[in-house]
Amino acid sequence: MNFRAIWAIYKFEMARTKRTIMQSIVSPVISTCLYFVVFGSAIGSRIETVEGVNYGAFIVPGLIMLSLLTQSVTNASFGIYFPKFIGTIYEVLSAPISYMEIVLGYVGAAATKSLMIGVIILFTASFIVPLQISHPLIMALFMVLTAISFALLGFIIGIWADNFEKLQLVPLLVITPLVFLGGSFYSINMLPPVWQTISYFNPVVYLISGFRWSFYEISDVAPLLSLGAVAIFLTVCMSVIAWMFKTGYRLRD
Amino acid sequence: MSSIISIKNVEKTYSGGFKALDPVNLEIRQGEILALLGPNGAGKTTLISIICGIVQKSGGKIRVGGFDTEEDYRQTRSMIGLVPQELHTDSFETVWNTVSFSRGLFGKPRNDDHIEKVLRDLSLWEKRNREIMTLSGGMKRRVMIAKALAHEPQVLFLDEPSAGVDVELRKDMWNLVETLRSTGVTIILTTHYIEEAEAIADRIAVIRRGKLLLVEDKGDLMSKLGRKTLLIHLSKSVKSLPETLAKHGLELSEDGMTLTYEYETAGKRTGITSLLSDLSAAGLKFRDIETRQSSLEDIFVGLVSEAA
């Protein structure tokens, strides 16, 4: 293992985060606070509780997942797309490092960044709504696994994309709708039966449900099923990356 | 001399179907400066990119320092430093950080003294805390060279190092190349500026349309393919040449003042003696005589058009 190379890439990516602290950390926190105001206070004042949990508190896990997912995908996809775009990727490709090490560096940094955002949102929320975390370890596990899986997905998108438009396409057209329809702001039980069935095809439902269970012990699907869904998603992403690297897809023609 | 890079039957066809390299065979000797000459699109960069691991080859084998570039890529790549043709830099990083990053990326432990030495050699030390985007093009080129030297490579590839470079930097660069060579570093440079190859290379390889046309010691190449031209300036203008001089294949200039005679330096008999005695026998008086050696450029142009 070339640990020095992994560390060099990781440090480089984290330095980028530091340079762009406003757009990296501050803006997702501000937008999350806006969600709290709109969904938590304005709408929440009319809903009050969902399955016995205060509505403001109910949406916290969903909000964290929303940020975690979109941030992981954007950070990782941008992290690998940008060197490709400006050409500095030549150095990484000519360095004595394996594909595995490249992924660890880039995905590790992207996941770290989105986890930081997740924790900041959790911290901010604790001042606004009555939070309760029943299973902190499982909560942490869900956060870490989700951040890594979606950073891997972002990495795939970053390698696949050959222009900035494609880079924005997936987060905008796939991730955001899936999260909004994945029960971030409501329980799946509140939907008409047809939509409930459709929702079960949405992988994000499993993530949010499991994550919410670690807070309030309420869930739309069994927590173990949620964990399984994350594991499957992680495996699929890793397989795709392994295939990309084996064939040199869009990196080494 | 033993070879440090051994290229055997390496070929490359890009996914679009473009054949960039016909099977290429080349042995690069330890410690030499090899100039890879060729017009744009000849396959120079493709060949370098394959050796460095940036492009996958379609066939053949490459060994660097005895290691296979695919099976033992860690060993081969850590021996190589690459300065690419284009200025690819991270605009917002500082010079110091980007050079240190390169060293880490190649798995070498931190060594601030070495980085300092590289930066000083390239006159970058005063600019070490500047963001790269604030530097001029020439300075960015220096940063690229510093990055390639950060991990103390044994083989250095310079891809079109003089593209867009001013005289001073070019001089600095050649000094650096000389210093590196004296420490045993093998240097391969690609160029389409022939003077550059003529000035510093030990051996010249000419590549055209993915084919290696020749690899030869610079001196041998120059004397083997070099032609000399003898110019005879006459004291009086002549309208035509006497019959007795026809066998020499002379060319008379339009004003009738200059005779041009071409001969091969490698030939045993240059024919100069008989030409001169025939000239005086014909009663022609001359004012001056000069010879011109064809440059590598002429040789190169001759080669490339011959193969066309």
Coordinates of C-alpha atoms in Angstrom, one line a residue:
Chain A
M1 CA 0.0 0.0 0.0
N2 CA 1.3 3.4 -0.9
F3 CA -0.1 5.2 2.2
R4 CA 1.9 8.3 1.5
A5 CA 0.1 8.7 -1.8
I6 CA -3.4 8.2 -0.3
W7 CA -2.5 10.7 2.4
A8 CA -1.2 13.2 -0.2
I9 CA -4.5 13.0 -2.2
Y10 CA -6.6 13.1 0.9
K11 CA -4.7 16.2 2.2
F12 CA -4.9 17.8 -1.2
E13 CA -8.7 17.4 -1.3
M14 CA -9.2 18.5 2.2
A15 CA -7.1 21.7 1.5
R16 CA -9.6 22.3 -1.3
T17 CA -12.4 22.1 1.2
K18 CA -10.6 24.6 3.4
R19 CA -10.1 27.0 0.6
T20 CA -13.8 26.9 -0.3
I21 CA -15.1 26.8 3.2
M22 CA -18.0 29.0 2.5
Q23 CA -19.5 27.0 -0.3
S24 CA -18.4 23.7 1.1
I25 CA -19.6 23.9 4.7
V26 CA -21.5 27.1 5.3
S27 CA -24.0 27.0 2.4
P28 CA -25.4 23.5 3.1
V29 CA -25.9 24.5 6.7
I30 CA -27.7 27.6 5.8
S31 CA -30.0 25.8 3.3
T32 CA -30.7 23.2 6.0
C33 CA -31.7 25.9 8.4
L34 CA -34.1 27.2 5.7
Y35 CA -35.7 23.7 5.5
F36 CA -36.2 23.8 9.3
V37 CA -37.9 27.2 9.0
V38 CA -40.2 26.1 6.1
F39 CA -41.0 22.5 7.0
G40 CA -40.3 22.5 10.7
S41 CA -41.9 25.7 11.8
A42 CA -44.3 26.8 9.1
I43 CA -45.7 23.4 8.1
G44 CA -44.8 21.7 11.4
S45 CA -47.0 24.0 13.4
R46 CA -49.9 22.4 11.6
I47 CA -48.8 18.7 11.7
E48 CA -47.3 18.6 15.2
T49 CA -46.4 14.9 15.5
V50 CA -45.7 12.0 13.2
E51 CA -46.0 8.6 14.8
G52 CA -45.6 10.3 18.2
V53 CA -42.5 12.3 17.3
N54 CA -42.5 16.1 17.0
Y55 CA -42.6 17.0 13.3
G56 CA -39.5 19.3 13.5
A57 CA -37.5 16.5 15.2
F58 CA -39.0 13.9 12.8
I59 CA -37.5 15.6 9.7
V60 CA -33.9 15.9 11.2
P61 CA -32.7 12.5 10.0
G62 CA -34.2 13.2 6.6
L63 CA -32.5 16.5 6.3
I64 CA -29.1 15.1 7.4
M65 CA -29.5 12.3 4.7
L66 CA -30.5 14.9 2.1
S67 CA -27.3 16.8 2.7
L68 CA -25.1 13.7 3.2
L69 CA -26.3 12.2 -0.1
T70 CA -26.1 15.3 -2.3
Q71 CA -22.8 16.5 -0.7
S72 CA -21.1 13.1 -1.0
V73 CA -22.1 12.8 -4.7
T74 CA -21.1 16.4 -5.6
N75 CA -17.9 16.4 -3.6
A76 CA -16.6 13.2 -5.0
S77 CA -17.7 13.7 -8.6
F78 CA -16.2 17.2 -8.6
G79 CA -13.0 15.9 -6.9
I80 CA -12.2 13.5 -9.7
Y81 CA -13.8 15.4 -12.6
F82 CA -11.8 18.6 -12.0
P83 CA -8.3 17.1 -12.4
K84 CA -9.6 15.4 -15.5
F85 CA -10.9 18.7 -16.8
I86 CA -7.8 20.8 -16.1
G87 CA -5.5 17.9 -17.0
T88 CA -3.7 17.5 -13.7
I89 CA -4.9 13.9 -13.6
Y90 CA -1.8 13.0 -15.6
E91 CA 0.2 13.0 -12.4
V92 CA -2.1 10.7 -10.5
L93 CA -2.1 8.3 -13.5
S94 CA 1.6 8.3 -13.8
A95 CA 2.2 7.8 -10.0
P96 CA 3.0 4.4 -8.5
I97 CA -0.4 4.0 -7.0
S98 CA -3.2 1.4 -7.5
Y99 CA -6.8 2.2 -8.4
M100 CA -7.8 1.2 -4.9
E101 CA -5.5 3.9 -3.4
I102 CA -6.8 6.6 -5.8
V103 CA -10.3 5.8 -4.7
L104 CA -9.4 5.8 -1.0
G105 CA -7.8 9.2 -1.3
Y106 CA -10.6 10.9 -3.3
V107 CA -13.6 9.1 -1.8
G108 CA -12.2 9.3 1.7
A109 CA -11.9 13.0 1.5
A110 CA -15.3 13.5 -0.1
A111 CA -16.9 11.3 2.6
T112 CA -15.1 13.1 5.3
K113 CA -16.4 16.4 4.1
S114 CA -20.0 15.4 3.8
L115 CA -19.8 13.7 7.3
M116 CA -18.6 17.0 8.7
I117 CA -21.6 18.7 7.2
G118 CA -23.9 16.0 8.5
V119 CA -22.5 16.4 12.0
I120 CA -22.8 20.2 11.8
I121 CA -26.5 19.9 10.8
L122 CA -27.1 17.5 13.6
F123 CA -25.5 19.9 16.0
T124 CA -27.4 22.9 14.7
A125 CA -30.7 20.9 14.9
S126 CA -30.1 20.0 18.5
F127 CA -30.6 23.7 19.4
I128 CA -33.8 24.0 17.4
V129 CA -35.9 20.9 18.0
P130 CA -36.1 18.3 20.8
L131 CA -33.7 15.6 19.5
Q132 CA -33.4 12.1 20.8
I133 CA -30.8 9.6 19.6
S134 CA -31.6 6.1 20.8
H135 CA -28.8 4.2 19.0
P136 CA -25.8 6.6 18.5
L137 CA -23.5 3.9 17.2
I138 CA -26.0 2.6 14.6
M139 CA -26.6 6.3 13.7
A140 CA -22.9 6.8 13.1
L141 CA -22.6 3.6 11.1
F142 CA -25.5 4.7 8.8
M143 CA -23.9 8.1 8.3
V144 CA -20.5 6.6 7.5
L145 CA -21.7 3.9 5.2
T146 CA -24.0 6.3 3.4
A147 CA -21.3 8.9 3.0
I148 CA -18.9 6.3 1.6
S149 CA -21.5 4.7 -0.8
F150 CA -22.6 7.9 -2.3
A151 CA -19.1 9.3 -2.5
L152 CA -18.3 6.2 -4.5
L153 CA -21.4 6.9 -6.7
G154 CA -20.1 10.5 -7.1
F155 CA -16.7 9.2 -8.1
I156 CA -18.3 7.0 -10.8
I157 CA -20.2 10.1 -12.1
G158 CA -17.0 12.2 -12.1
I159 CA -15.2 9.6 -14.2
W160 CA -18.2 9.1 -16.5
A161 CA -18.9 12.8 -17.0
D162 CA -17.1 14.5 -19.9
N163 CA -18.7 17.9 -19.4
F164 CA -20.0 20.0 -16.5
E165 CA -23.6 19.5 -17.5
K166 CA -23.4 15.7 -17.0
L167 CA -21.7 16.4 -13.7
Q168 CA -24.8 18.3 -12.5
L169 CA -27.3 16.0 -14.2
V170 CA -27.3 13.0 -11.8
P171 CA -27.4 15.0 -8.5
L172 CA -30.1 17.2 -9.9
L173 CA -32.3 14.8 -11.7
V174 CA -31.8 11.6 -9.7
I175 CA -30.5 12.2 -6.2
T176 CA -32.7 15.2 -5.2
P177 CA -36.0 13.7 -6.4
L178 CA -35.2 10.3 -4.8
V179 CA -34.4 12.0 -1.4
F180 CA -37.5 14.2 -1.5
L181 CA -39.7 11.3 -2.4
G182 CA -37.8 9.0 0.0
G183 CA -39.6 10.1 3.1
S184 CA -37.3 12.9 4.3
F185 CA -40.3 15.1 5.3
Y186 CA -43.0 12.6 5.8
S187 CA -43.6 9.0 6.8
I188 CA -44.3 6.6 3.9
N189 CA -47.4 5.5 5.8
M190 CA -48.9 8.9 5.2
L191 CA -49.0 8.2 1.4
P192 CA -51.9 6.5 -0.5
P193 CA -51.2 2.7 -0.9
V194 CA -50.1 3.0 -4.5
W195 CA -47.4 5.5 -3.7
Q196 CA -46.4 3.5 -0.7
T197 CA -45.7 0.5 -3.1
I198 CA -43.8 2.7 -5.5
S199 CA -41.8 4.2 -2.7
Y200 CA -40.4 0.8 -1.8
F201 CA -38.5 0.8 -5.1
N202 CA -36.7 4.0 -4.0
P203 CA -33.4 3.0 -2.3
V204 CA -33.3 6.2 -0.4
V205 CA -36.4 5.2 1.5
Y206 CA -34.4 2.4 3.2
L207 CA -31.6 4.8 4.1
I208 CA -33.8 7.4 5.7
S209 CA -36.0 4.9 7.4
G210 CA -33.0 3.1 9.0
F211 CA -31.3 6.3 9.9
R212 CA -34.5 7.6 11.5
W213 CA -34.9 4.4 13.4
S214 CA -31.5 5.0 15.1
F215 CA -33.0 8.3 16.4
Y216 CA -36.6 7.5 17.4
E217 CA -37.0 3.8 16.9
I218 CA -39.7 4.4 14.3
S219 CA -39.3 3.1 10.7
D220 CA -41.0 2.4 7.4
V221 CA -39.0 -0.7 6.8
A222 CA -37.1 -3.1 9.1
P223 CA -33.8 -1.5 10.2
L224 CA -31.8 -4.6 9.2
L225 CA -33.3 -4.3 5.7
S226 CA -32.1 -0.8 5.6
L227 CA -28.6 -1.8 6.5
G228 CA -28.7 -4.5 3.9
A229 CA -29.8 -2.0 1.3
V230 CA -26.8 0.3 2.1
A231 CA -24.5 -2.7 1.9
I232 CA -25.8 -3.8 -1.5
F233 CA -25.5 -0.2 -2.8
L234 CA -21.9 0.0 -1.6
T235 CA -21.1 -3.3 -3.2
V236 CA -22.6 -2.3 -6.6
C237 CA -20.7 1.0 -6.6
M238 CA -17.4 -0.7 -5.7
S239 CA -17.9 -3.3 -8.5
V240 CA -18.6 -0.6 -11.1
I241 CA -15.4 1.3 -10.0
A242 CA -13.4 -1.9 -10.2
W243 CA -14.7 -2.5 -13.7
M244 CA -14.0 1.1 -14.7
F245 CA -10.4 0.8 -13.6
K246 CA -9.9 -2.6 -15.1
T247 CA -10.9 -1.3 -18.5
G248 CA -9.3 2.1 -18.1
Y249 CA -12.8 3.6 -18.8
R250 CA -12.5 7.3 -19.6
L251 CA -9.2 7.6 -17.7
R252 CA -6.6 5.6 -19.7
D253 CA -7.7 5.4 -23.3
Chain B
M1 CA 26.0 0.6 -21.9
S2 CA 23.0 -1.3 -20.5
S3 CA 19.5 -0.1 -21.4
I4 CA 17.3 1.4 -18.8
I5 CA 14.1 1.4 -20.9
S6 CA 13.4 -1.4 -23.3
I7 CA 10.5 -1.1 -25.6
K8 CA 9.5 -4.2 -27.6
N9 CA 6.8 -4.2 -30.3
V10 CA 4.7 -1.6 -28.6
E11 CA 1.7 -0.6 -30.6
K12 CA -1.3 1.6 -29.9
T13 CA -4.6 2.0 -31.6
Y14 CA -7.0 4.5 -29.9
S15 CA -10.6 3.5 -29.3
G16 CA -11.6 5.8 -32.2
G17 CA -9.6 3.5 -34.5
F18 CA -6.6 5.9 -34.9
K19 CA -3.4 3.9 -35.1
A20 CA -0.9 6.1 -33.2
L21 CA 2.0 3.6 -33.0
D22 CA 3.0 0.9 -35.3
P23 CA 5.1 -1.7 -33.4
V24 CA 7.9 0.3 -32.0
N25 CA 11.2 -1.1 -30.8
L26 CA 13.6 1.1 -28.9
E27 CA 16.3 0.6 -26.3
I28 CA 17.1 3.7 -24.2
R29 CA 20.5 3.6 -22.6
Q30 CA 21.2 4.3 -19.0
G31 CA 22.4 7.9 -18.5
E32 CA 21.9 9.2 -22.0
I33 CA 20.0 12.1 -23.4
L34 CA 17.7 10.8 -26.2
A35 CA 15.8 13.2 -28.4
L36 CA 12.6 11.9 -29.9
L37 CA 12.1 14.0 -33.0
G38 CA 9.0 14.1 -35.1
P39 CA 6.4 16.3 -36.6
N40 CA 3.1 17.0 -34.7
G41 CA 1.0 13.9 -34.4
A42 CA 3.8 11.5 -35.0
G43 CA 3.2 9.5 -31.8
K44 CA 5.8 11.0 -29.6
T45 CA 3.5 11.9 -26.7
T46 CA 1.6 8.6 -27.1
L47 CA 4.8 6.6 -26.7
I48 CA 5.8 8.6 -23.6
S49 CA 2.3 8.4 -22.1
I50 CA 2.4 4.6 -22.5
I51 CA 5.8 4.3 -20.8
C52 CA 4.5 6.5 -17.9
G53 CA 1.2 4.7 -17.5
I54 CA -1.2 7.4 -18.6
V55 CA -2.2 5.5 -21.8
Q56 CA -2.8 1.8 -22.1
K57 CA -0.9 0.2 -24.9
S58 CA -2.6 -2.1 -27.4
G59 CA 0.3 -4.6 -27.5
G60 CA 4.0 -5.2 -26.8
K61 CA 6.2 -5.0 -23.7
I62 CA 8.0 -2.3 -21.9
R63 CA 10.6 -2.7 -19.2
V64 CA 12.0 0.1 -17.1
G65 CA 15.0 -0.8 -15.0
G66 CA 14.2 -4.4 -15.6
F67 CA 10.6 -4.2 -14.4
D68 CA 7.5 -4.6 -16.5
T69 CA 5.5 -1.4 -16.8
E70 CA 2.2 -3.3 -16.2
E71 CA 3.0 -6.0 -13.7
D72 CA 5.5 -4.0 -11.7
Y73 CA 4.0 -0.6 -12.3
R74 CA 4.9 0.6 -8.8
Q75 CA 8.6 0.1 -9.4
T76 CA 8.7 1.5 -12.9
R77 CA 6.5 4.5 -12.2
S78 CA 8.5 5.6 -9.1
M79 CA 11.6 5.6 -11.3
I80 CA 10.1 8.0 -13.8
G81 CA 9.4 11.8 -13.7
L82 CA 7.3 13.4 -16.4
V83 CA 7.0 16.9 -17.5
P84 CA 4.0 17.0 -19.9
Q85 CA 3.7 19.3 -22.8
E86 CA 0.6 21.2 -21.6
L87 CA 0.7 23.4 -18.5
H88 CA -1.6 21.4 -16.2
T89 CA -1.5 23.1 -12.8
D90 CA -3.8 23.5 -9.8
S91 CA -4.4 27.2 -9.9
F92 CA -5.1 27.7 -6.2
E93 CA -2.3 25.7 -4.7
T94 CA 1.0 27.2 -3.6
V95 CA 4.2 26.2 -5.4
W96 CA 5.5 24.5 -2.2
N97 CA 2.4 22.5 -1.6
T98 CA 2.0 21.3 -5.2
V99 CA 5.6 20.1 -5.3
S100 CA 5.3 18.4 -1.9
F101 CA 2.1 16.8 -3.1
S102 CA 4.0 15.3 -6.1
R103 CA 6.6 13.8 -3.8
G104 CA 3.9 12.2 -1.5
L105 CA 2.0 10.9 -4.5
F106 CA 5.1 9.0 -5.6
G107 CA 5.3 7.5 -2.2
K108 CA 8.5 9.2 -1.0
P109 CA 8.9 10.3 2.6
R110 CA 8.8 14.0 3.3
N111 CA 12.1 15.7 2.5
D112 CA 12.0 19.5 2.7
D113 CA 15.7 19.8 1.9
H114 CA 15.2 18.1 -1.4
I115 CA 12.2 20.2 -2.3
E116 CA 14.1 23.3 -1.4
K117 CA 17.0 22.3 -3.6
V118 CA 14.7 21.6 -6.6
L119 CA 13.0 25.0 -6.1
R120 CA 16.3 26.8 -5.8
D121 CA 17.7 25.1 -8.9
L122 CA 14.7 26.3 -10.9
S123 CA 14.7 29.8 -9.4
L124 CA 11.3 29.1 -7.7
W125 CA 12.4 29.5 -4.1
E126 CA 11.3 33.1 -3.8
K127 CA 7.9 32.2 -5.2
R128 CA 7.3 29.1 -3.1
N129 CA 4.3 30.6 -1.2
R130 CA 2.7 32.0 -4.2
E131 CA -0.5 30.5 -5.7
I132 CA 0.3 29.0 -9.0
M133 CA -2.3 31.0 -10.9
T134 CA -0.4 34.2 -10.0
L135 CA 2.7 32.9 -11.9
S136 CA 3.7 33.6 -15.5
G137 CA 3.6 30.8 -18.1
G138 CA 7.4 30.3 -17.9
M139 CA 7.2 30.0 -14.1
K140 CA 4.4 27.5 -14.4
R141 CA 6.6 25.5 -16.7
R142 CA 9.3 25.6 -14.0
V143 CA 6.7 24.4 -11.5
M144 CA 5.9 21.4 -13.7
I145 CA 9.6 20.5 -13.9
A146 CA 9.9 20.8 -10.1
K147 CA 6.9 18.5 -9.7
A148 CA 8.6 15.9 -11.9
L149 CA 11.8 16.1 -9.9
A150 CA 10.2 16.1 -6.5
H151 CA 10.5 12.3 -6.1
E152 CA 14.1 12.1 -7.4
P153 CA 13.4 10.1 -10.6
Q154 CA 16.1 8.2 -12.4
V155 CA 14.4 8.8 -15.8
L156 CA 13.1 12.1 -16.8
F157 CA 10.7 12.7 -19.7
L158 CA 10.5 16.2 -21.1
D159 CA 7.6 16.5 -23.6
E160 CA 8.2 19.5 -25.8
P161 CA 10.0 21.4 -23.1
S162 CA 10.6 24.5 -25.2
A163 CA 7.1 25.1 -26.3
G164 CA 6.4 28.7 -25.4
V165 CA 9.5 29.1 -23.3
D166 CA 11.8 32.2 -23.3
V167 CA 15.5 32.1 -23.9
E168 CA 16.5 32.4 -20.2
L169 CA 14.3 29.5 -19.2
R170 CA 15.6 27.4 -22.0
K171 CA 19.1 28.1 -20.9
D172 CA 18.3 27.2 -17.3
M173 CA 16.6 24.1 -18.5
W174 CA 19.5 22.9 -20.5
N175 CA 21.8 23.6 -17.5
L176 CA 19.5 21.6 -15.4
V177 CA 19.4 18.7 -17.9
E178 CA 23.3 18.7 -17.9
T179 CA 23.4 18.6 -14.1
L180 CA 20.9 15.8 -14.0
R181 CA 22.8 13.8 -16.5
S182 CA 25.9 14.2 -14.5
T183 CA 24.1 12.5 -11.6
G184 CA 23.2 9.6 -13.8
V185 CA 19.6 10.6 -14.7
T186 CA 18.5 9.4 -18.1
I187 CA 16.7 12.0 -20.1
I188 CA 14.2 11.6 -22.9
L189 CA 12.9 14.7 -24.6
T190 CA 10.5 15.1 -27.5
T191 CA 10.7 18.1 -29.7
H192 CA 10.0 19.3 -33.1
Y193 CA 12.7 22.0 -32.8
I194 CA 15.6 20.4 -34.3
E195 CA 18.2 22.8 -32.9
E196 CA 17.2 21.6 -29.5
A197 CA 18.0 18.0 -30.3
E198 CA 21.2 19.1 -32.0
A199 CA 22.3 21.1 -29.0
I200 CA 21.9 18.6 -26.2
A201 CA 21.1 15.1 -27.3
D202 CA 23.5 12.1 -27.4
R203 CA 21.2 10.1 -29.7
I204 CA 18.4 11.0 -32.0
A205 CA 15.3 8.9 -32.7
V206 CA 13.1 10.0 -35.5
I207 CA 9.4 9.0 -35.4
R208 CA 6.8 9.7 -38.1
R209 CA 3.2 8.5 -38.3
G210 CA 3.8 6.1 -35.5
K211 CA 6.8 4.5 -37.0
L212 CA 10.4 4.8 -35.7
L213 CA 12.4 5.7 -38.7
L214 CA 15.8 5.6 -37.1
V215 CA 17.8 5.8 -33.9
E216 CA 21.3 6.9 -34.2
D217 CA 24.2 8.6 -32.3
K218 CA 23.9 12.3 -33.1
G219 CA 27.5 12.5 -34.5
D220 CA 27.1 9.4 -36.7
L221 CA 23.8 10.7 -38.0
M222 CA 25.2 14.0 -38.9
S223 CA 28.2 12.6 -40.6
K224 CA 26.4 9.8 -42.3
L225 CA 23.5 11.8 -43.7
G226 CA 25.1 15.2 -43.6
R227 CA 25.9 16.7 -46.9
K228 CA 28.3 19.6 -47.5
T229 CA 28.0 22.3 -49.9
L230 CA 30.9 24.0 -51.6
L231 CA 30.3 27.5 -52.8
I232 CA 32.7 29.0 -55.3
H233 CA 32.5 32.7 -55.8
L234 CA 33.9 33.7 -59.1
S235 CA 35.8 36.9 -59.8
K236 CA 34.0 37.4 -63.1
S237 CA 30.5 36.5 -64.1
V238 CA 30.2 33.7 -66.7
K239 CA 27.2 33.0 -69.0
S240 CA 27.6 29.2 -69.1
L241 CA 29.9 26.5 -67.9
P242 CA 32.6 25.0 -70.2
E243 CA 32.0 21.4 -71.3
T244 CA 35.0 20.2 -69.3
L245 CA 33.1 20.9 -66.1
A246 CA 29.9 19.0 -66.9
K247 CA 30.9 15.8 -65.1
H248 CA 31.0 17.6 -61.7
G249 CA 27.3 18.5 -61.7
L250 CA 27.9 22.1 -60.8
E251 CA 25.1 24.6 -60.5
L252 CA 25.6 28.1 -61.7
S253 CA 23.7 31.0 -60.0
E254 CA 21.6 33.3 -62.0
D255 CA 24.0 36.2 -61.9
G256 CA 26.7 33.9 -63.1
M257 CA 28.9 34.7 -60.1
T258 CA 28.6 31.6 -57.9
L259 CA 29.1 27.9 -58.5
T260 CA 27.5 25.4 -56.1
Y261 CA 28.9 21.9 -55.6
E262 CA 27.4 19.3 -53.3
Y263 CA 29.2 16.3 -51.9
E264 CA 28.8 13.7 -49.2
T265 CA 31.1 14.0 -46.2
A266 CA 31.0 10.2 -45.7
G267 CA 32.2 9.5 -49.2
K268 CA 35.9 8.5 -49.6
R269 CA 36.4 10.9 -52.5
T270 CA 34.8 14.2 -52.3
G271 CA 35.9 15.2 -55.8
I272 CA 37.1 18.6 -54.6
T273 CA 40.7 18.3 -55.9
S274 CA 39.7 17.3 -59.4
L275 CA 37.0 20.0 -59.5
L276 CA 39.5 22.7 -58.5
S277 CA 42.1 21.6 -61.0
D278 CA 39.5 21.4 -63.7
L279 CA 38.3 24.9 -62.8
S280 CA 41.8 26.4 -63.2
A281 CA 42.3 24.4 -66.4
A282 CA 39.1 26.0 -67.7
G283 CA 40.6 29.4 -66.9
L284 CA 38.0 30.3 -64.2
K285 CA 39.3 32.6 -61.4
F286 CA 37.7 32.6 -58.1
R287 CA 37.4 35.3 -55.4
D288 CA 36.3 33.1 -52.5
I289 CA 35.4 29.6 -51.5
E290 CA 33.1 28.6 -48.6
T291 CA 31.6 25.3 -47.4
R292 CA 28.3 24.7 -45.6
Q293 CA 27.5 21.8 -43.4
S294 CA 23.8 20.7 -43.6
S295 CA 22.2 20.9 -40.2
L296 CA 20.2 18.3 -38.4
E297 CA 17.2 20.1 -39.6
D298 CA 18.1 19.5 -43.3
I299 CA 18.7 15.8 -42.5
F300 CA 15.4 15.6 -40.7
V301 CA 13.4 17.3 -43.5
G302 CA 15.2 15.0 -45.9
L303 CA 14.2 11.9 -44.0
V304 CA 10.6 12.8 -43.4
S305 CA 10.0 13.8 -47.0
E306 CA 11.8 10.7 -48.2
A307 CA 9.5 8.5 -46.3
A308 CA 6.4 10.3 -47.5

